[in-house]
Each structure stands twice: as structure tokens, then as C-alpha cells.
PDB file of C-alpha atoms in Angstrom:
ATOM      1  CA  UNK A   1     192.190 -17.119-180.708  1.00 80.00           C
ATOM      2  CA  UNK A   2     194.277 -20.034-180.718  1.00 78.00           C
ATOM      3  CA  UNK A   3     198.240 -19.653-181.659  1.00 88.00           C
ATOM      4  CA  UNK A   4     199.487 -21.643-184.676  1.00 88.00           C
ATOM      5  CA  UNK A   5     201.885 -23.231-181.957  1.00 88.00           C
ATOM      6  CA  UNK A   6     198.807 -23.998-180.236  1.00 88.00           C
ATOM      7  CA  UNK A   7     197.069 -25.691-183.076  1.00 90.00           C
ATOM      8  CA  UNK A   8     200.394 -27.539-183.903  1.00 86.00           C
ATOM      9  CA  UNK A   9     200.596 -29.404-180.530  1.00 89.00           C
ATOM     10  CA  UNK A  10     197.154 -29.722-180.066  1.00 90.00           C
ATOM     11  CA  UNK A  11     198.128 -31.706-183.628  1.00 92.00           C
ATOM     12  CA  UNK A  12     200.827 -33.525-182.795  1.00 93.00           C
ATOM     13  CA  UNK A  13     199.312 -34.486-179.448  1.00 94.00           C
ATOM     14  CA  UNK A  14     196.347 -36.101-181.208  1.00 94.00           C
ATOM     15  CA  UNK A  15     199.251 -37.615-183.544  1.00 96.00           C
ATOM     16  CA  UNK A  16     200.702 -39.147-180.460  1.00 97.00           C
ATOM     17  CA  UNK A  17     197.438 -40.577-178.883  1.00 97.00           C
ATOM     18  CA  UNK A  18     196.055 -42.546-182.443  1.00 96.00           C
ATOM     19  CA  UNK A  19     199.996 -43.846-182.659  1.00 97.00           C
ATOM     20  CA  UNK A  20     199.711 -45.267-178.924  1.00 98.00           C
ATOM     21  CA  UNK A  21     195.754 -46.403-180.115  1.00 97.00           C
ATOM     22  CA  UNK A  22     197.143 -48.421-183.311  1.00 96.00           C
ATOM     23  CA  UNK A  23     200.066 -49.952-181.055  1.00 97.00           C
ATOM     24  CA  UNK A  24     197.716 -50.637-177.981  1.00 98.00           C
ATOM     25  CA  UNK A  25     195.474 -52.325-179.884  1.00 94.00           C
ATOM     26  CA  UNK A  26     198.197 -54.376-182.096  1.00 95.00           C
ATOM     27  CA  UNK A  27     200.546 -55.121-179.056  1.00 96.00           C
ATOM     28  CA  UNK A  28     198.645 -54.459-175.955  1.00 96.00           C
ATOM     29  CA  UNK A  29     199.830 -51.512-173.514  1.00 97.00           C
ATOM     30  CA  UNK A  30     202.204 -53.378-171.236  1.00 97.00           C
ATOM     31  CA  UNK A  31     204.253 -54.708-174.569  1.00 97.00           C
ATOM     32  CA  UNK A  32     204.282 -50.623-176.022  1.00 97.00           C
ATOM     33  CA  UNK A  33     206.804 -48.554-175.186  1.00 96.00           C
ATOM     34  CA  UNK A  34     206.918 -44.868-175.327  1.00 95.00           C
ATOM     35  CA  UNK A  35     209.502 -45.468-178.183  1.00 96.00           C
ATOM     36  CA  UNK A  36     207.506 -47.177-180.343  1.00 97.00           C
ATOM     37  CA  UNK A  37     204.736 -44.804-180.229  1.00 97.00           C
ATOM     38  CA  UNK A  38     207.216 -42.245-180.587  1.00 96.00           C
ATOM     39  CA  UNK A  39     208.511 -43.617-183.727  1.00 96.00           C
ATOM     40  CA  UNK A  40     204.810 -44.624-184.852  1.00 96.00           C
ATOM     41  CA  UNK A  41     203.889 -41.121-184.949  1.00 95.00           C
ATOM     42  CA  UNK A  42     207.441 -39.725-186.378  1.00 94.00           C
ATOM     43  CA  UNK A  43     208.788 -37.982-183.575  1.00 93.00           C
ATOM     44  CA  UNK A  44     211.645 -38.133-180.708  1.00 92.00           C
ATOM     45  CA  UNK A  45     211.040 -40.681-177.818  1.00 90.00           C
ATOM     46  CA  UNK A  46     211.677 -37.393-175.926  1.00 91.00           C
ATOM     47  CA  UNK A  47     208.974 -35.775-177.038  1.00 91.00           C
ATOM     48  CA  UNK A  48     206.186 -37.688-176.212  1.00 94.00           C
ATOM     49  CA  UNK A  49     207.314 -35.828-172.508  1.00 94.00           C
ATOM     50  CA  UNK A  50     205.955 -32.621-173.914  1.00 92.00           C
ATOM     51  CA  UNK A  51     202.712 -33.949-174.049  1.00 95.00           C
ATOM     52  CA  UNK A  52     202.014 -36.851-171.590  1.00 96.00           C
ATOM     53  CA  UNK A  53     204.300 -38.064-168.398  1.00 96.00           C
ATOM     54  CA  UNK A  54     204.049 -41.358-168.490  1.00 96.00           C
ATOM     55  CA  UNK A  55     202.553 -44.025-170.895  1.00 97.00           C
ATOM     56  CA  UNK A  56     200.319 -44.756-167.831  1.00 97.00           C
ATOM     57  CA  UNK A  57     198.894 -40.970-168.181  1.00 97.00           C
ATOM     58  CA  UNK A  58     198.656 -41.570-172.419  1.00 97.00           C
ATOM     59  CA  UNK A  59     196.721 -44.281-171.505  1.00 98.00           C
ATOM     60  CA  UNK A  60     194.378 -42.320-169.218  1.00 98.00           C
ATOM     61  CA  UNK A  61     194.378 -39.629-171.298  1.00 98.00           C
ATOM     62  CA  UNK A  62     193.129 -41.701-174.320  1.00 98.00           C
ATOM     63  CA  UNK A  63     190.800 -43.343-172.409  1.00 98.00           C
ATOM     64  CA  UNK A  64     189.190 -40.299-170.539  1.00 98.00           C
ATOM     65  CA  UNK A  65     188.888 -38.164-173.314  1.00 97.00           C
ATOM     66  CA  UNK A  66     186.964 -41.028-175.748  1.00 97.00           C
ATOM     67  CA  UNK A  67     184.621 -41.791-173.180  1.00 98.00           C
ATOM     68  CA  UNK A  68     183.993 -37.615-172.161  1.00 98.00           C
ATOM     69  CA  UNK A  69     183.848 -37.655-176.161  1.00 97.00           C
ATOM     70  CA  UNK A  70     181.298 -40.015-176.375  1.00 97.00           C
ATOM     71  CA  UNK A  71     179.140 -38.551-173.670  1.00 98.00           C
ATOM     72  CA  UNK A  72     179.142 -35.274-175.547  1.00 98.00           C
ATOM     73  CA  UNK A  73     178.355 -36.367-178.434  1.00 97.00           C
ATOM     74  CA  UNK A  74     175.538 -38.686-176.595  1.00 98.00           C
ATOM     75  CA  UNK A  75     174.390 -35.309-175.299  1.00 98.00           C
ATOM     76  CA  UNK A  76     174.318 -33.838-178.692  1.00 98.00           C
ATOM     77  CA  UNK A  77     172.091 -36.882-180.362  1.00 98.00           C
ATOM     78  CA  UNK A  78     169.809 -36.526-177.463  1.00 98.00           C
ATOM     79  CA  UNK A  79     168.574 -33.127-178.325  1.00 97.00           C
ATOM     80  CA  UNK A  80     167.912 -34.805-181.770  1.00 97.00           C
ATOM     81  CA  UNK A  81     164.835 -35.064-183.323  1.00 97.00           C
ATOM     82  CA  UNK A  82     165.519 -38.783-183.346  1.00 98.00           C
ATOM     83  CA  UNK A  83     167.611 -39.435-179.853  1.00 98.00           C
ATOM     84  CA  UNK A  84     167.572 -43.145-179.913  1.00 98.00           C
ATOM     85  CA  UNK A  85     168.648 -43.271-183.624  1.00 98.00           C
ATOM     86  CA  UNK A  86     170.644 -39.981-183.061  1.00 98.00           C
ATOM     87  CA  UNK A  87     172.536 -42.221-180.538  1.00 99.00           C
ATOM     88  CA  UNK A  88     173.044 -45.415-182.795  1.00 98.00           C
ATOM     89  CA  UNK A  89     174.368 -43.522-185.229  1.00 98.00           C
ATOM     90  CA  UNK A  90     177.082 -41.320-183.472  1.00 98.00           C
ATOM     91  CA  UNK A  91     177.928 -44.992-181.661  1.00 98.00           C
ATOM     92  CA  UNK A  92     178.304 -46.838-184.962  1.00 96.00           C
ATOM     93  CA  UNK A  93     180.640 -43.884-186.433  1.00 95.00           C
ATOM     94  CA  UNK A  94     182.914 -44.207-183.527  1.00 95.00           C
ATOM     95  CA  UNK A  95     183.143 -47.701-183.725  1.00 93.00           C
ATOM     96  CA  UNK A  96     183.861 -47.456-187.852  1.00 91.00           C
ATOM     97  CA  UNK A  97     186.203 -45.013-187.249  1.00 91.00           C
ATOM     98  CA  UNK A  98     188.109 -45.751-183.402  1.00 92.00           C
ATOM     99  CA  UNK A  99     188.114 -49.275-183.779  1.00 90.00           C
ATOM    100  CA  UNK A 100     191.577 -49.471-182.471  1.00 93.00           C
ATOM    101  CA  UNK A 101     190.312 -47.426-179.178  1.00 95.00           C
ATOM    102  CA  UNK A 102     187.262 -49.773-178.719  1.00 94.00           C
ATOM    103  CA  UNK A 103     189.967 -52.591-178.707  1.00 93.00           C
ATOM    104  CA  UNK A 104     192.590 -50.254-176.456  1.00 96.00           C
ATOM    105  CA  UNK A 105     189.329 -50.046-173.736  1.00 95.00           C
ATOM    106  CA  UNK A 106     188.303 -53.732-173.903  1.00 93.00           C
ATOM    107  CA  UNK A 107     191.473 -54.894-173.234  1.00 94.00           C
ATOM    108  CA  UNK A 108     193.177 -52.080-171.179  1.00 96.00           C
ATOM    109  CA  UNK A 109     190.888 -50.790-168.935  1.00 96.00           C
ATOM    110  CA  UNK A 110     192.290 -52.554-165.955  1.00 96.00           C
ATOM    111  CA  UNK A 111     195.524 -51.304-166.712  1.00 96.00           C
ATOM    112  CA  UNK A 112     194.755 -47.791-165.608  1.00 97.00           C
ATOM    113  CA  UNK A 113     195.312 -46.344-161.995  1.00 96.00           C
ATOM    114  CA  UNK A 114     192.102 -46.782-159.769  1.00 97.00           C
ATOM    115  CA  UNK A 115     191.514 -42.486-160.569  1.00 98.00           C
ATOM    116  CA  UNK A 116     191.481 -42.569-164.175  1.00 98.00           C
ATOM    117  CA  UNK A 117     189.690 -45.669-164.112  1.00 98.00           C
ATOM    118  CA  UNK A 118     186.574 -44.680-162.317  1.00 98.00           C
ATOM    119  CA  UNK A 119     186.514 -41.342-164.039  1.00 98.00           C
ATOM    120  CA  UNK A 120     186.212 -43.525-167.369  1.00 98.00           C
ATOM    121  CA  UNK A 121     183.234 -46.110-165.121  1.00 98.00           C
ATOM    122  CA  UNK A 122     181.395 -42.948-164.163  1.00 98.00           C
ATOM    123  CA  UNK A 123     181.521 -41.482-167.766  1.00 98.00           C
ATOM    124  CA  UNK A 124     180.820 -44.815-169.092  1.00 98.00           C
ATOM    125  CA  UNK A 125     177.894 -44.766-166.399  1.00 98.00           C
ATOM    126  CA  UNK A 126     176.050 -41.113-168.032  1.00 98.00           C
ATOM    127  CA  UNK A 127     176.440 -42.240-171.424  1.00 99.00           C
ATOM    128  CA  UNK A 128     174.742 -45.517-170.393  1.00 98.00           C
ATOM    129  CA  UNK A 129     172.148 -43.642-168.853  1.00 98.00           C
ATOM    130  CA  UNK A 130     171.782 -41.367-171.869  1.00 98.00           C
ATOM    131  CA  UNK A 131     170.343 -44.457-173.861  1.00 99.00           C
ATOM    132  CA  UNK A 132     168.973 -45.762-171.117  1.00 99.00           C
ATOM    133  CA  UNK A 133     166.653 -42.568-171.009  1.00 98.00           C
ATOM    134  CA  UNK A 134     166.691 -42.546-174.821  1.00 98.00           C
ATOM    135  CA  UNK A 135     165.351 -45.985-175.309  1.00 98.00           C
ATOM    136  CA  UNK A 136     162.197 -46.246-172.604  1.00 98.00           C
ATOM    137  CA  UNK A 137     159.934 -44.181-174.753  1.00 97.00           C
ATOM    138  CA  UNK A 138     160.505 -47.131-177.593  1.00 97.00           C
ATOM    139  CA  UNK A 139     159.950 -49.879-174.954  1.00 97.00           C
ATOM    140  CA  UNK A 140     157.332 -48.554-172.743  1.00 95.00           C
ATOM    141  CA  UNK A 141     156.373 -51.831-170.763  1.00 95.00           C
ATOM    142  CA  UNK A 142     160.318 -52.267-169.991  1.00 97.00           C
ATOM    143  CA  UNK A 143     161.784 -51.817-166.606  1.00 97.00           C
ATOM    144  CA  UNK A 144     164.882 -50.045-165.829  1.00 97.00           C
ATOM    145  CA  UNK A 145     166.801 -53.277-165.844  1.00 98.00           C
ATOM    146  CA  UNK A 146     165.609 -54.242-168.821  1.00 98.00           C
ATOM    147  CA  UNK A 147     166.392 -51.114-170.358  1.00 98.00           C
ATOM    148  CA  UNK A 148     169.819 -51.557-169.669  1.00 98.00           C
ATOM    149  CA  UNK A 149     170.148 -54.937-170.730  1.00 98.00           C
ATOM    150  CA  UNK A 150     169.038 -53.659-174.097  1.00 98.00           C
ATOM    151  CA  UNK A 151     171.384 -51.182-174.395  1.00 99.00           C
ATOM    152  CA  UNK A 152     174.575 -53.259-173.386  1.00 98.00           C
ATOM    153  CA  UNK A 153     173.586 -55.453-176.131  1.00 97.00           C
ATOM    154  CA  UNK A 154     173.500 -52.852-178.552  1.00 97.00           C
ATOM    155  CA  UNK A 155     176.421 -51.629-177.442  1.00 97.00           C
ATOM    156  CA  UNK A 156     178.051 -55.447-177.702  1.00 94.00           C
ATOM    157  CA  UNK A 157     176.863 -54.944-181.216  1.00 94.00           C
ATOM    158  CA  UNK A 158     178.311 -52.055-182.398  1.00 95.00           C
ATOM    159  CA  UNK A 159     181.730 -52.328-180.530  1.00 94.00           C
ATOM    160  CA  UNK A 160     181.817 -55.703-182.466  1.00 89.00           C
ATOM    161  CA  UNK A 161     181.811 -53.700-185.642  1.00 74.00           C
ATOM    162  CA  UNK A 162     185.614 -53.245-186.400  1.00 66.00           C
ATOM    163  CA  UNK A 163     186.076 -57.300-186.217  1.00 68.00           C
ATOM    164  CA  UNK A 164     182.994 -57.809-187.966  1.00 71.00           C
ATOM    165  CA  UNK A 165     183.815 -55.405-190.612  1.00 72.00           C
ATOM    166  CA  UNK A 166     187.672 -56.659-191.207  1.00 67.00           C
ATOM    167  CA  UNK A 167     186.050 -60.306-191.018  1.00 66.00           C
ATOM    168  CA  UNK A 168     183.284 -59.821-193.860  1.00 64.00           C
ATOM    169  CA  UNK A 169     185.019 -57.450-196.417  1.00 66.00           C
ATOM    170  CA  UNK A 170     183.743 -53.946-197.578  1.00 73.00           C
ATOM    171  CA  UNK A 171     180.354 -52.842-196.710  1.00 79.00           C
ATOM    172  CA  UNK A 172     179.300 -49.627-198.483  1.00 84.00           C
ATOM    173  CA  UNK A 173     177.506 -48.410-195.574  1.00 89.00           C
ATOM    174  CA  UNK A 174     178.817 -49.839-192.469  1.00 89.00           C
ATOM    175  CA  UNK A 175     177.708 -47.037-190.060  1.00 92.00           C
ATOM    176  CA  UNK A 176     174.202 -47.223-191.936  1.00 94.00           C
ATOM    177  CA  UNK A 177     173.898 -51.047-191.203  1.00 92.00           C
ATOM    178  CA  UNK A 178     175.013 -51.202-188.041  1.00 93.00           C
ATOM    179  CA  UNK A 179     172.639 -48.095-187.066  1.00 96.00           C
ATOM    180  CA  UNK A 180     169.779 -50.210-188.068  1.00 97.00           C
ATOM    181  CA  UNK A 181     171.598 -53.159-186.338  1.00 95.00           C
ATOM    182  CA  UNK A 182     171.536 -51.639-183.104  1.00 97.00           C
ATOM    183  CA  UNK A 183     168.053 -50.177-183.397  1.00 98.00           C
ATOM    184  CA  UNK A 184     166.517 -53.520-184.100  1.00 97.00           C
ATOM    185  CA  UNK A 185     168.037 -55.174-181.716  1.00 96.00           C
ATOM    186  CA  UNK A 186     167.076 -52.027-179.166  1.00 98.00           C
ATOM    187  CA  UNK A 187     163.342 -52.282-179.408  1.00 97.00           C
ATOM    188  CA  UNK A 188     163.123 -55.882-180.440  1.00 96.00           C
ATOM    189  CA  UNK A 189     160.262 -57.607-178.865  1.00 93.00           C
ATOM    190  CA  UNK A 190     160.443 -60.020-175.854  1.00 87.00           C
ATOM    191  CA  UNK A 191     158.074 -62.496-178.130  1.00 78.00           C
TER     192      UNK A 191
END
């Protein structure tokens, strides 16, 4: 059973790592400071110590933890009834709802150390694989290659969704739409 202190910093650490993911993706990591994300999530400068050592480890940390997110939940959709659509919709719901992340990893990537940045390219590598495996049964004359193609641009799609979205207004169903999105654009034909 977990402690209520437990819970509380498990809390306040996820506090800490969507502060640093709104000022990431505003300012960029090298223009953040701990202080800022300190005072973005409402504590002491001192206490983002507690929880990360450097900004270079809340970085990794952030970064680590949505991709071994993502490859869980990949995992998860998988064992659906529906894998491929099981996987466009878990996608589109991160991208709706982590847009700041999505921007954090497009921009910061090369700004982790060369450990935490392969551990995010070989977790980034599974989950790739995951649709890769996913997808074939929909495009049965495609090769591996092609397979992958497919699923990069799907995944160009859907990680365009947060600038899409603040670009065209409200959609009542964004993670709808862009599930359909990506699964057109998935099995589309060659022509």
C-alpha cells in the first residue's frame, strides 16, 4: 500500500514534470531554468532537488517515461480487438492531451546525454515496431519498408495535432478525427 507521503510526491513530482513540459515547450530547455519551473508549479527552487538532480535528468526523465508510456499503452491497444485502430486512438489522445511534450521531444531530443537519449531511440524503436506489426495485416502486399513509411506518416499526422488544433479552433472530437485521420492515411492505397 502506498503512504499518503508517497502519493503526495509521486503528485508533486508529476506537478514538476508538466511545469518543465509547459516551459520547455514555450521557451525551449536551454532558456528554462530550474526556477522557473519551480515557480510554474508553486514550489521552492530547492525543491525541485527532491525529485530530479539536474534539469538535464528532468529532461530525461520526461522524456523516458512518455516514450516507456507510450509503448505500454501501444502494448495495451495491441491486445485489442482492433490493434491498428486501438493504436490510433491511444496516439491521438496523447497528442490532444501532451501536446506540450510532443513539442518538448521534437525540439529537445538532442539536448539529452547520449544514455537517456538512446534509451528514448530504442523505446521509440518498439513502439514503431508495434504499428509496424499492427499495420501489415491492413496492407498485405506492403514490404517492411513500406510499412514503416506508413506509420511515420501517421505519426507526422497526429503529432501535428496540437498546432493543427490551436490553428483551426474547437473541434468536438479531435481524438475521434484524427483517429480516422491516421487510419486513412495508414492503409491508403498506393493508386
Amino acid at each position: 500500500m502506498v503512504s499518503l507521503r508517497e502519493q503526495a510526491k509521486a503528485h508533486r513530482r508529476a506537478e514538476l514534470l508538466a511545469a518543465a513540459a509547459r516551459l520547455f515547450a514555450a521557451d525551449g530547455f536551454h532558456a528554462t531554468t530550474l526556477g522557473a519551473v519551480a515557480a510554474e508549479a508553486g514550489v521552492s527552487a530547492p525543491a525541485v532537488y527532491r525529485h530530479f538532480e539536474s534539469k538535464a535528468d528532468l529532461l530525461a526523465q520526461m522524456l523516458v517515461g512518455v516514450s516507456e508510456s507510450l509503448l505500454e499503452g501501444g502494448r495495451a491497444a495491441c491486445e485489442s480487438a482492433s490493434p491498428l485502430r486501438s493504436l490510433c486512438t491511444a496516439h491521438a489522445r496523447f497528442a490532444v492531451n501532451e501536446s506540450a511534450v510532443i513539442r518538448v521531444q521534437e525540439r529537445d531530443l538532442a539536448s539529452l546525454d547520449a544514455g537517456p537519449r538512446h534509451r528514448v531511440r530504442s523505446l521509440q524503436a518498439e513502439y514503431v515496431q508495434l504499428w509496424v506489426a499492427a499495420l501489415g495485416p491492413s496492407v498485405p502486399d506492403a514490404d517492411e519498408a513500406e510499412l514503416r513509411l506508413r506509420v511515420h506518416a501517421a505519426f507526422g499526422l497526429l503529432n501535428s495535432t496540437p498546432h493543427a488544433l490551436r490553428r483551426s479552433g474547437a473541434v468536438s472530437d479531435p481524438v475521434g478525427l484524427f483517429t480516422n485521420l491516421a487510419m486513412a492515411a495508414l492503409t491508403a492505397p498506393r493508386r
